[in-house]
Short mmCIF file of C-alpha atoms in Angstrom, two decimals:
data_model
loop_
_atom_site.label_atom_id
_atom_site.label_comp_id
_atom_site.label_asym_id
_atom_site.label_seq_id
_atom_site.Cartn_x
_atom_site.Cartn_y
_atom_site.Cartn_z
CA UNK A 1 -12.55 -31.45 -0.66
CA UNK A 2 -9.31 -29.75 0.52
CA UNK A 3 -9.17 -26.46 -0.44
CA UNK A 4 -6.68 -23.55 1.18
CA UNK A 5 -6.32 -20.02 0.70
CA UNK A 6 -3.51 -17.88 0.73
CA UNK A 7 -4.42 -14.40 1.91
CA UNK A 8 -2.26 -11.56 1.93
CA UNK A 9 -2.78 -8.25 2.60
CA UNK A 10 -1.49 -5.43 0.35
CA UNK A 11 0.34 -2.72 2.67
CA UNK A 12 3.18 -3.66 0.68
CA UNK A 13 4.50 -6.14 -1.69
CA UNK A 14 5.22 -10.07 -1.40
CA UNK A 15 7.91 -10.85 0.65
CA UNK A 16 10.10 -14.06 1.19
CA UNK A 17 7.91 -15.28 4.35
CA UNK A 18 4.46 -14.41 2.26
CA UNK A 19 5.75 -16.29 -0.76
CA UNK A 20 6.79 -19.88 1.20
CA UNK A 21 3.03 -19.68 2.83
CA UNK A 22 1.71 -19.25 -0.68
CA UNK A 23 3.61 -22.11 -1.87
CA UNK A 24 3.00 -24.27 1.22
CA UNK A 25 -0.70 -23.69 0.32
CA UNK A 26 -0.71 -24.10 -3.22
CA UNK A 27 1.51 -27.52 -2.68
CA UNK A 28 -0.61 -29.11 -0.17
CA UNK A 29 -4.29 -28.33 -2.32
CA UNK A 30 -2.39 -29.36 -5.60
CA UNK A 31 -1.05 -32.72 -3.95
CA UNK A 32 -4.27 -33.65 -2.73
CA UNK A 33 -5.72 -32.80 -5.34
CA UNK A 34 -8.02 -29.90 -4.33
CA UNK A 35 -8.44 -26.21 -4.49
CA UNK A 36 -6.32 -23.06 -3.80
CA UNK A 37 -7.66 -19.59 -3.28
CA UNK A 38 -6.21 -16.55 -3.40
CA UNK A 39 -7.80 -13.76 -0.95
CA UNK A 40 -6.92 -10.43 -0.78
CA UNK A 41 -7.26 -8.53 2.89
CA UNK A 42 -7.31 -5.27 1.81
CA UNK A 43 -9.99 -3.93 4.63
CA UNK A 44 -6.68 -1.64 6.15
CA UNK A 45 -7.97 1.18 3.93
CA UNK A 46 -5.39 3.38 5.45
CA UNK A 47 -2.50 1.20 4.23
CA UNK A 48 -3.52 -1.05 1.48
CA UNK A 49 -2.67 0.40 -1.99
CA UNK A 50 -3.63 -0.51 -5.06
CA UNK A 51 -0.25 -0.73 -6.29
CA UNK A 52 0.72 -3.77 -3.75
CA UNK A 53 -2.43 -5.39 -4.90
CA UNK A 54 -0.88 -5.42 -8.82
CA UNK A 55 2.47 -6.26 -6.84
CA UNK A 56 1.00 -9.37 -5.39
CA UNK A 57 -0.63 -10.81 -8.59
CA UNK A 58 2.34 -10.33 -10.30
CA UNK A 59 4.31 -11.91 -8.12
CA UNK A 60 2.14 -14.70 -7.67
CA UNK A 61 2.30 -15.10 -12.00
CA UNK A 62 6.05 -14.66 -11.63
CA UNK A 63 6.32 -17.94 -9.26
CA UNK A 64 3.62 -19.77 -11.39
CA UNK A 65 1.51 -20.68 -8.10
CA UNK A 66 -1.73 -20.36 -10.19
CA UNK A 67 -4.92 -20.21 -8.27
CA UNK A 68 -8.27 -21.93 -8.64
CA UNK A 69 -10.73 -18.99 -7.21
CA UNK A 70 -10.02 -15.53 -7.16
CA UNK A 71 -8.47 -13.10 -6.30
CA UNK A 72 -11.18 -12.06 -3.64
CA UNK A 73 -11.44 -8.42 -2.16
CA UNK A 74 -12.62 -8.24 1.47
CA UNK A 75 -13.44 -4.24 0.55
CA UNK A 76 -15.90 -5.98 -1.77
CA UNK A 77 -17.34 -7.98 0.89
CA UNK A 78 -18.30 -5.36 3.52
CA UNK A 79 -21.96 -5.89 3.34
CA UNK A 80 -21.60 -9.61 3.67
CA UNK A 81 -19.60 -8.98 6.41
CA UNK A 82 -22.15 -6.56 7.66
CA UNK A 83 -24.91 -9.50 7.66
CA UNK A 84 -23.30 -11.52 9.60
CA UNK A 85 -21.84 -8.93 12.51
CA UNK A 86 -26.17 -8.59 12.56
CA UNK A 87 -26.48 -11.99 12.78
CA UNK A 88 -24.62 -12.46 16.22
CA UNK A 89 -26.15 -9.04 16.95
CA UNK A 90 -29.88 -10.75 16.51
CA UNK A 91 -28.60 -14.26 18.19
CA UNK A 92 -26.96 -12.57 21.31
CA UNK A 93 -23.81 -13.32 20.51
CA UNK A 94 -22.44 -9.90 20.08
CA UNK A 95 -22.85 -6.29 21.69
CA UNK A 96 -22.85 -2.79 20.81
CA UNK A 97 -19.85 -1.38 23.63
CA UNK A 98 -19.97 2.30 24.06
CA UNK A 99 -16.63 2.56 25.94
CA UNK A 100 -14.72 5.85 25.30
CA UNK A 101 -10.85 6.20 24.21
CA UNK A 102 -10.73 7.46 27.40
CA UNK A 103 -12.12 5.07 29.69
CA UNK A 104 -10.53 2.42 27.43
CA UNK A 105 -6.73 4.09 28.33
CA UNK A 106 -7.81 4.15 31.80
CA UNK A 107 -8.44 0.68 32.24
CA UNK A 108 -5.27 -0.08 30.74
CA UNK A 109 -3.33 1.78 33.21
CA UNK A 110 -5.15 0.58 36.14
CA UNK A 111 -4.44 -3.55 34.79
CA UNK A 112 -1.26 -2.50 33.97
CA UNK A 113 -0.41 -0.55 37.58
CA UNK A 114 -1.87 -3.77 39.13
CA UNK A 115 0.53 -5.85 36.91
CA UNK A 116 -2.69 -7.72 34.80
CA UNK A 117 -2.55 -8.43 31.38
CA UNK A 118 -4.28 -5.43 29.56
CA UNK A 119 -7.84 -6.55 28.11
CA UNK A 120 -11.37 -5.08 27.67
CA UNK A 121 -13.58 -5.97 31.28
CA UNK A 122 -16.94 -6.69 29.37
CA UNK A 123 -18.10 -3.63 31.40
CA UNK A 124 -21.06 -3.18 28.09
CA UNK A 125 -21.53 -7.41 27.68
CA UNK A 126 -24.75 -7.11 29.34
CA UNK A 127 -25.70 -3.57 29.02
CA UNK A 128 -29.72 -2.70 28.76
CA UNK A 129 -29.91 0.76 28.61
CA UNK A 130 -30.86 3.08 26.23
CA UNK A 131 -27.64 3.74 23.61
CA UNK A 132 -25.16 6.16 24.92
CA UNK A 133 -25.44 9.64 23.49
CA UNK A 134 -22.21 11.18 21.62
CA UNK A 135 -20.88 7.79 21.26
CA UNK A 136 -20.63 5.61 18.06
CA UNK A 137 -20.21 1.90 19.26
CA UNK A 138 -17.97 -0.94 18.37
CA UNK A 139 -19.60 -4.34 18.29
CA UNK A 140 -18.09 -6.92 20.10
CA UNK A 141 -17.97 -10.68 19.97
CA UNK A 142 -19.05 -12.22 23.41
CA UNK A 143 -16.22 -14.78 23.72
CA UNK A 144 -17.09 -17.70 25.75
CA UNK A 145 -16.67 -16.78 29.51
CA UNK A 146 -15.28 -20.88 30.02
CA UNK A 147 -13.59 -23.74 28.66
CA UNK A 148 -11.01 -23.72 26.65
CA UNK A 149 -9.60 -23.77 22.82
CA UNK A 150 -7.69 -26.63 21.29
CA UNK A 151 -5.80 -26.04 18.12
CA UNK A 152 -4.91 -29.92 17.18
CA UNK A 153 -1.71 -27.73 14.82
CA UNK A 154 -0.58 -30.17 12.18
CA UNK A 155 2.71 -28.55 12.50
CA UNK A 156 2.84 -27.13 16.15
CA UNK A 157 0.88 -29.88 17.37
CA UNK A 158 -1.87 -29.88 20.40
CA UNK A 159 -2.15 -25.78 21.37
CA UNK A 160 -4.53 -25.26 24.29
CA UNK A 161 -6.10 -21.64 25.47
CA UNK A 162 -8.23 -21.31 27.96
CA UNK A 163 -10.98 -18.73 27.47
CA UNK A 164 -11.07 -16.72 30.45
CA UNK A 165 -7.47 -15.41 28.66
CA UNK A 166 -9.42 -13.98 25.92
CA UNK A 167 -11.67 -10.97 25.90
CA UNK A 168 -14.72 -9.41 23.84
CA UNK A 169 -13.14 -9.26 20.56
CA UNK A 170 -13.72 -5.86 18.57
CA UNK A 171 -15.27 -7.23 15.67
CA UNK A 172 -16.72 -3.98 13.77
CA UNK A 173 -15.49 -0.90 14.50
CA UNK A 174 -17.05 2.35 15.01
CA UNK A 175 -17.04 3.74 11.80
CA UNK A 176 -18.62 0.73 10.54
CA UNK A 177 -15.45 -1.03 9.00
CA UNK A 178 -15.09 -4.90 9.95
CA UNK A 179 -11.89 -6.15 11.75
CA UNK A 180 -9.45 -8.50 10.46
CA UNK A 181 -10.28 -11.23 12.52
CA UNK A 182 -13.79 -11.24 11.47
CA UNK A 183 -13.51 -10.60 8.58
CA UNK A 184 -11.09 -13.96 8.15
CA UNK A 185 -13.69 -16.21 10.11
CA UNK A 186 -16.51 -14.92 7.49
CA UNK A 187 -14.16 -15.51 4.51
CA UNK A 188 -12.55 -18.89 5.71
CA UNK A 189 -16.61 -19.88 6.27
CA UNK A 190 -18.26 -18.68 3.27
CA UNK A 191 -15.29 -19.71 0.93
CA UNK A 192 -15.50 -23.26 3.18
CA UNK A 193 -11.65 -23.25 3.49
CA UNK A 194 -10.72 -26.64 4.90
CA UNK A 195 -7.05 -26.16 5.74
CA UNK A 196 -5.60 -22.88 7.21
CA UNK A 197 -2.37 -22.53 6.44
CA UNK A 198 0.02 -19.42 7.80
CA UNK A 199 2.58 -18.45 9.49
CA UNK A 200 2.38 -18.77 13.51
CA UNK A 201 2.80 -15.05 13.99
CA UNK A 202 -1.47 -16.01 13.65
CA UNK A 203 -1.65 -18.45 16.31
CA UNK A 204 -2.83 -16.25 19.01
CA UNK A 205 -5.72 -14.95 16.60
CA UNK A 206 -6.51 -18.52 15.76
CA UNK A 207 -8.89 -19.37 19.29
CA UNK A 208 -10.60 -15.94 18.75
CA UNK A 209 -11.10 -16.87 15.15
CA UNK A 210 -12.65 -20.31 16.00
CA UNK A 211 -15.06 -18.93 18.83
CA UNK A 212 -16.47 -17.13 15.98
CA UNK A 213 -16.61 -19.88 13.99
CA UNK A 214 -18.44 -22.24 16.78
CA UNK A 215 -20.68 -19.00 17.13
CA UNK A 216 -22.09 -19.23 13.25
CA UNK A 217 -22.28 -22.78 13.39
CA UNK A 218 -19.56 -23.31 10.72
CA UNK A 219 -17.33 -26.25 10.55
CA UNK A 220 -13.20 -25.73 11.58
CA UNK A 221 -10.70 -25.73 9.20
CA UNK A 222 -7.63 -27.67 10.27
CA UNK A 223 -4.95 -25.02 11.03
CA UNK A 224 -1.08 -25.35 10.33
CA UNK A 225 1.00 -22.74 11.16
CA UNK A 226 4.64 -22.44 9.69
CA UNK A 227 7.11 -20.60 11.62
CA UNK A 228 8.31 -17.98 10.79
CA UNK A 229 11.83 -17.30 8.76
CA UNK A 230 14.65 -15.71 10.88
CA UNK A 231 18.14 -14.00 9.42
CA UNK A 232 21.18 -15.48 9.84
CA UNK A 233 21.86 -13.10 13.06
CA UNK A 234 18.59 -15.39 14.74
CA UNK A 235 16.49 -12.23 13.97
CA UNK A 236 13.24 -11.87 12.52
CA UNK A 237 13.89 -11.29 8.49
CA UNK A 238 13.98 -8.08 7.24
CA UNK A 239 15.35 -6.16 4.56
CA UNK A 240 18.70 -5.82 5.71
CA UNK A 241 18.62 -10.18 5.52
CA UNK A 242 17.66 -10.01 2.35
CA UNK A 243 13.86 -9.32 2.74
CA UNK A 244 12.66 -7.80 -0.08
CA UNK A 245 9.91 -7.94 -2.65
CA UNK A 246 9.62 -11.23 -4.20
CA UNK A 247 9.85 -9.45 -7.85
CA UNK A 248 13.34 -7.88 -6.78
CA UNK A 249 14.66 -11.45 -7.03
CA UNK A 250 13.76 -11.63 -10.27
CA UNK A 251 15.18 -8.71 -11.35
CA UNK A 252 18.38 -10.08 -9.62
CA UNK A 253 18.44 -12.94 -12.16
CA UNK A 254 16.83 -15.53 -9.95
CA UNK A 255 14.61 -18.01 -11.36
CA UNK A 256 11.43 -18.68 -10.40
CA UNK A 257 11.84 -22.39 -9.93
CA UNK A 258 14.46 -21.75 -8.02
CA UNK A 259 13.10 -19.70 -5.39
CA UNK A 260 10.57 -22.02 -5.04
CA UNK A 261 12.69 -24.90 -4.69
CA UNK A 262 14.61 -22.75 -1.96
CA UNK A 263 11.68 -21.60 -0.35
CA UNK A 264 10.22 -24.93 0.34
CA UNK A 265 12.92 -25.99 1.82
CA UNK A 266 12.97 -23.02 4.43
CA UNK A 267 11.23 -25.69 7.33
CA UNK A 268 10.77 -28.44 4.98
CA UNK A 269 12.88 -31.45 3.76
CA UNK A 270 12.83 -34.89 2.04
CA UNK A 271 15.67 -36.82 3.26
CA UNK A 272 19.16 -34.91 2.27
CA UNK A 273 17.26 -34.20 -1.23
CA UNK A 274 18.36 -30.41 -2.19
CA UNK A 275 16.72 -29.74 -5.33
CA UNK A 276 13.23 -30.41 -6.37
CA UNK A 277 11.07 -30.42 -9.96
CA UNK A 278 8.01 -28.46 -9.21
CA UNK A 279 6.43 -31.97 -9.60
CA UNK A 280 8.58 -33.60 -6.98
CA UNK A 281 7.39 -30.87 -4.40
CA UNK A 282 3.93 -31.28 -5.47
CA UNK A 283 4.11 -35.31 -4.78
CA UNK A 284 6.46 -35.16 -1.82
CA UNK A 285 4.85 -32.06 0.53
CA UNK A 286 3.52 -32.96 3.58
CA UNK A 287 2.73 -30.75 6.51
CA UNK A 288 3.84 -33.71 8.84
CA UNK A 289 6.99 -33.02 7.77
CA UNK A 290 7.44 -29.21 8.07
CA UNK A 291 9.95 -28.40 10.97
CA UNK A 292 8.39 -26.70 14.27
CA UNK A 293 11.63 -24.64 14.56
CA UNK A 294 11.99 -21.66 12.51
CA UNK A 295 14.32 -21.43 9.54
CA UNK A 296 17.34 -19.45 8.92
CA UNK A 297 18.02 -17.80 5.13
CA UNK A 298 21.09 -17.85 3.31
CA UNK A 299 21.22 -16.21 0.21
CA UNK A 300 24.32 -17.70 -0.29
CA UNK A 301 22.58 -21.19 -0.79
CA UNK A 302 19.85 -19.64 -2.93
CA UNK A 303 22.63 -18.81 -5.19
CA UNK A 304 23.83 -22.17 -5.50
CA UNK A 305 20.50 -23.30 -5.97
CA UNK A 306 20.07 -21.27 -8.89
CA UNK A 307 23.40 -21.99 -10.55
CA UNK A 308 22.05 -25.70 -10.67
CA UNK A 309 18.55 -24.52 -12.24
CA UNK A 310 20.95 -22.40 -14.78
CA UNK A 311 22.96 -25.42 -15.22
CA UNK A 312 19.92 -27.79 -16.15
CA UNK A 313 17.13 -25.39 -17.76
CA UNK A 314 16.90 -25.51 -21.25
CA UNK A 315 19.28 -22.63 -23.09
CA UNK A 316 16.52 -21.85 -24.62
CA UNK A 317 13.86 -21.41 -21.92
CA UNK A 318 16.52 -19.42 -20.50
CA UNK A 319 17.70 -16.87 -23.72
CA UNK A 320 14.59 -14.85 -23.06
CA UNK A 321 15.01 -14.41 -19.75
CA UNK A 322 18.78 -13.32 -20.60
CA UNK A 323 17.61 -10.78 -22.98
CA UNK A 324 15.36 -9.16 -20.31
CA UNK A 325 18.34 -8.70 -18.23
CA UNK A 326 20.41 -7.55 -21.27
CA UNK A 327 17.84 -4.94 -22.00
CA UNK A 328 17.96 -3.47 -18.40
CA UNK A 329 21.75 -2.85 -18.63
CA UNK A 330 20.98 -0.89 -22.28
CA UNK A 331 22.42 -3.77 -24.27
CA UNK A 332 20.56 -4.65 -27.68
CA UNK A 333 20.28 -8.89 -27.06
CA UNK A 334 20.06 -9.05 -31.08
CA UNK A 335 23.61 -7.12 -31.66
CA UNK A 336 25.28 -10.31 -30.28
CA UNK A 337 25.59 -14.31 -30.47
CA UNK A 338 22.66 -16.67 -29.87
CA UNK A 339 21.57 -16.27 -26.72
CA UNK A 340 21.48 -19.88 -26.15
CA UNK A 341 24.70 -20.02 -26.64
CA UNK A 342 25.49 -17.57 -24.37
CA UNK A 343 23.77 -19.10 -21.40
CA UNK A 344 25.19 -22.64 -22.18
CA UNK A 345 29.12 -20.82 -22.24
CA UNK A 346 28.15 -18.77 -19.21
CA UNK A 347 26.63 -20.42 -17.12
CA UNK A 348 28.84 -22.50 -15.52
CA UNK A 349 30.53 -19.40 -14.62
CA UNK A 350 27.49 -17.23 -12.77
CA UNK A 351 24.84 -18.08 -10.19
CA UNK A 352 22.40 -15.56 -11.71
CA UNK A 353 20.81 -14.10 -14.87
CA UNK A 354 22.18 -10.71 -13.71
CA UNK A 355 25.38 -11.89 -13.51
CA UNK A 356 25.39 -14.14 -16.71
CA UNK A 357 24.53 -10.30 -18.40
CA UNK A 358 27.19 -7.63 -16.74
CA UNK A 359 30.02 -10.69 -18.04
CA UNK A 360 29.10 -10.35 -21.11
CA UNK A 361 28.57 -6.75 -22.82
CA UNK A 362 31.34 -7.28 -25.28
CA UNK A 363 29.66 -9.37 -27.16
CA UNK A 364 26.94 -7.08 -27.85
CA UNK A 365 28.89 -3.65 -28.35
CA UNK A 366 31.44 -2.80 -29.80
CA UNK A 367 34.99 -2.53 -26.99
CA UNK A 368 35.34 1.69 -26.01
CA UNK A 369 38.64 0.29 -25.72
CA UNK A 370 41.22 -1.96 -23.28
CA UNK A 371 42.07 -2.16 -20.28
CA UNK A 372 44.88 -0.27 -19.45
CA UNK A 373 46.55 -2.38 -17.05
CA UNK A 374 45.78 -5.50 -18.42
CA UNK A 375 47.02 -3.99 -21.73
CA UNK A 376 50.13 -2.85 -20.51
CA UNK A 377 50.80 -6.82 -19.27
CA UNK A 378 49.66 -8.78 -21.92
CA UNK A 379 49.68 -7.00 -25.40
CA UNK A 380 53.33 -6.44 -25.48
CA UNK A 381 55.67 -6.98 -28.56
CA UNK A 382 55.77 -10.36 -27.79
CA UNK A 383 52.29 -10.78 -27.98
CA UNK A 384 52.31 -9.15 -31.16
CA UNK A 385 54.11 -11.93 -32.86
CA UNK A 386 51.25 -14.30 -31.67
CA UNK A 387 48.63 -12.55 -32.07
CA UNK A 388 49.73 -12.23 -35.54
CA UNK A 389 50.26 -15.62 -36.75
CA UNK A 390 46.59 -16.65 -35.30
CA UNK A 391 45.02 -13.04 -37.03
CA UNK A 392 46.40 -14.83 -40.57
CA UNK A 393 45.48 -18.38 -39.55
CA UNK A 394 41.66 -16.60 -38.77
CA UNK A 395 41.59 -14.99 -41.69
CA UNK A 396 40.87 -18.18 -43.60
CA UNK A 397 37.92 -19.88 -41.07
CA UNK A 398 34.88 -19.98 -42.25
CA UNK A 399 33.42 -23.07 -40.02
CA UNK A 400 33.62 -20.40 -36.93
CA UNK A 401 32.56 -22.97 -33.97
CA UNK A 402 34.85 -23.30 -30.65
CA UNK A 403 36.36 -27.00 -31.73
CA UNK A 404 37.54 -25.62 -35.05
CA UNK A 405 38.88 -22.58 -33.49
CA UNK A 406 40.51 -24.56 -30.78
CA UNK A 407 42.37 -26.35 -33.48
CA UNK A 408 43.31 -22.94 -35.07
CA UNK A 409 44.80 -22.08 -31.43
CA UNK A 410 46.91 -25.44 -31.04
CA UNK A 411 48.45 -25.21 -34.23
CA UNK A 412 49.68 -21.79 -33.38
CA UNK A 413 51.22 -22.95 -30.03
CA UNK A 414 52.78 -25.98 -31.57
CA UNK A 415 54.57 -23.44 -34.75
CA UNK A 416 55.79 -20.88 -32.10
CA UNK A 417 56.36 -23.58 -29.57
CA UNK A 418 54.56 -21.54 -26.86
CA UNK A 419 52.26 -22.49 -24.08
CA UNK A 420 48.72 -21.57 -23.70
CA UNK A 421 48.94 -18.50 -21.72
CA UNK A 422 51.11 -16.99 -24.01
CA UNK A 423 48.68 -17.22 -26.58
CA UNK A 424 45.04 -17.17 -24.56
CA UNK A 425 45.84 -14.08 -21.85
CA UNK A 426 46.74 -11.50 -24.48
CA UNK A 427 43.95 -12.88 -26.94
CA UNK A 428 41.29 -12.82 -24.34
CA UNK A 429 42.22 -9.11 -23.83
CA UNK A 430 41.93 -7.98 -27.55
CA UNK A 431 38.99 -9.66 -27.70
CA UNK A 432 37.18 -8.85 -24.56
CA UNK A 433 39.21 -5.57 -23.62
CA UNK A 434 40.08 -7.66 -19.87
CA UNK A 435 41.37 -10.83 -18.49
CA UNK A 436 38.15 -11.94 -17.51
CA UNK A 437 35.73 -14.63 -20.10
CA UNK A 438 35.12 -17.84 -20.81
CA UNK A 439 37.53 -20.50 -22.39
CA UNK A 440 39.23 -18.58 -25.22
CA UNK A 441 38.14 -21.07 -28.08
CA UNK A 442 34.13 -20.45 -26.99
CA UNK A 443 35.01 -16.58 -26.22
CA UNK A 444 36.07 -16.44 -30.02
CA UNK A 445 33.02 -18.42 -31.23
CA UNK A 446 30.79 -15.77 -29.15
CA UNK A 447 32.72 -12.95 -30.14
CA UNK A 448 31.58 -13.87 -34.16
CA UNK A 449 34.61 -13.68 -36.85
CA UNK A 450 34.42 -10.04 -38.08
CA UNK A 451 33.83 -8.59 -34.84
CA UNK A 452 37.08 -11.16 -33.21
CA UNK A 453 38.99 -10.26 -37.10
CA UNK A 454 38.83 -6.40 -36.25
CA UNK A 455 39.61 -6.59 -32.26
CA UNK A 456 42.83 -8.58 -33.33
CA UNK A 457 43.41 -5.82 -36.23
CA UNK A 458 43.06 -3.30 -33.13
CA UNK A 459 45.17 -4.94 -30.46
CA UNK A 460 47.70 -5.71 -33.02
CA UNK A 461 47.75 -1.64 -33.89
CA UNK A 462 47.88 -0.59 -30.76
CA UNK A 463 50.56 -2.92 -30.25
CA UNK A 464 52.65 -1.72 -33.24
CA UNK A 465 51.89 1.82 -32.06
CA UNK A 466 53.46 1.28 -28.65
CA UNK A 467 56.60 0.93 -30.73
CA UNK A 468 56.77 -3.04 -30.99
#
């Protein structure tokens, strides 16, 4: 059976890079129809917290990438791990090294004055003696001394190493704590992972990790590894690209489909095909196709992507998620119009939830007043004489949708023989206090017909007080 893992480890939260592996995992297990695991690496007890573990599983709810086992701890693991660092202990296939700090810093400077590549010398591989006294050991791995690695990558393709470039890998340390590397090979074994999938910042742990592997007798995995995402400057991403915690997008007004949908296409594409049903990814991702080169983000386009999921999600799937972002800016989502409404008038006019919400407070509070210099332009004396005729015209609505209020609006323009903007601009500002809304006819259906009644009633005062 296929199964992956995704297997993050919590020194921080989810970023954009973590996030595509988990969905590259969860896509390829759910197409075929296997499992997906979710593994937390937590055994850097010095940075792991457990508020990045809470961040992780929230973000992992957030994107709906929903996991068949887990989540596993490896600081809940340690005597398993333990067992088997014992194991190759018993078989000969690890040591206990009693090199020093010191002696290890020396041999460092000696490779590095003669120009080698720094790496332990297996100077204990063989020892016999009696234990060294004053020293608590490591335990190494005995890497093979020949041969060679290959890594047949199903992204990278054929990846050779020869051995003699590896040395003794550390694989407990000498407070008793297990290393990351082993630690992976007991996990990917026990949890019989068949497909490792990651970004290629793992490649060169990947022949160490398979040594091991070979050394328990366990069967490979088949390793993929993505790589990695770079800033539009060709840098590695980071925050100043945009490289922050998965959740900050959603409190950005992204939706989650969306970032998906953007993410998997961040070294991964179906013909010129730009937006994808959770569905469609499912039945259309295949490692084959994932691009060896590394990708470039654009927020930008992950804007536009989520204008079209704003565009075609349900109003309201969306009106809850509107009311979140209405809360966080102090606004009461019940003092207003139906949000549905709302996110059908707005949004082909924003790209994001948070954006949909800062448009649109005057429809849930009541206007502190205008602004001045749109006030100054459009409610003049002129304006008053419109504004007016349409405030008596209002008076008698009852059937307050944007058709019949459109009609209301014409039959102004056609009495005074005016054109639109000399109805719409200085309307828009009693109503809205600015220049800035939708289509006047749905910016008076939102507004509601007492609240758009007693704006008029105050433009029209202020207008009469300014001495027209």
């Amino acid at each position: 059976m296929v199964k992956t893992r995704f297997a993050p480890s919590p020194t921080g939260y989810l970023h954009i890079g973590g996030a595509r592996t988990a969905l590259f995992c969860w896509l390829y297990a759910r197409r075929l129809g296997g499992c997906f695991v979710l593994r937390v690496e937590d055994t850097d007890l010095e940075r792991s917290t457990p508020a990045s573990k809470q961040a992780i599983l929230e973000a992992m709810d957030w994107l709906g990438l929903d996991y068949d086992e887990g989540p596993f701890y490896q600081t809940e693991r340690f005597e398993r791990y333990r067992e088997v660092a014992e194991q190759l202990l018993d078989e000969g296939k690890a040591y206990y090294c009693y090199a020093t700090r010191e002696e290890l810093d020396a041999l460092r400077t000696e490779q590095m004055a003669r120009k080698e590549k720094p790496r332990y010398d297996g100077r204990y591989r063989n020892h016999q003696g009696p234990p060294r006294e004053g020293v608590n050991p490591v335990i190494r791995f005995k890497n093979p001394l020949d041969g060679e690695v290959v890594i047949d990558d199903l992204v990278k393709g054929q990846i050779i190493i020869n051995n003699r470039e590896l040395d003794d890998l550390i694989i407990v340390r000498a407070d008793g704590s297990p290393t990351y590397n082993f630690c992976v090979v007991v996990d990917d074994m026990d949890m019989e992972i068949s497909h490792v999938i990651r970004g290629d910042d793992h490649v060169n742990n990947t022949p160490r990790q398979i040594n091991i592997l070979r050394a328990l007798g366990a069967e490979l995995p088949a390793y993929a590894h993505v790589p990695m995402i770079l800033g539009a400057d060709a840098k590695r991403l980071s925050k100043r690209h945009g490289a922050v915690s998965v959740m900050q997008y959603r409190d950005d007004g992204i939706l989650p489909d969306a970032l998906l949908n953007y993410l998997v296409r961040l070294g991964w594409s179906h013909g010129d095909q730009e937006v994808f049903s959770r569905q469609e990814m499912i039945e259309l991702f295949r490692l084959e196709d994932v691009n060896r080169a590394a990708s470039v983000f654009n927020t930008e386009k992950l804007l536009w992507l989520n204008q079209q999921y704003l565009k075609s999600t349900d109003p309201a799937t969306l009106a809850p998620l509107l009311a979140e972002r209405l809360r966080a800016l102090g606004l009461d989502p019940d003092a207003g119009p139906p949000l549905a409404r709302v996110v059908e008038v707005y949004r082909e006019r924003a790209q994001t939830l948070v954006e949909m919400a800062t448009a649109c407070p005057y429809l849930f509070v009541e206007l502190e007043g205008f602004d001045p210099a749109a006030a100054g332009k459009h409610l003049t004396a002129e304006a008053g004489e419109v504004l007016a005729r349409l405030r008596e015209l209002l008076e008698s609505v009852e059937d307050w949708r944007a058709p019949v209020l459109d009609g209301v609006n014409k039959q102004v323009l056609k009495e005074l023989g005016i054109k639109m903007p000399k109805l719409g601009l200085p309307l828009r500002v009693a109503l809205t206090g600015n220049t800035q809304s939708p289509a006047i006819d749905q910016t008076l259906e939102l507004v509601g017909r007492e609240r758009a009644l007693r704006r008029l009633d105050r433009a029209l005062a202020l207008i009469g007080g300014n001495g027209a």
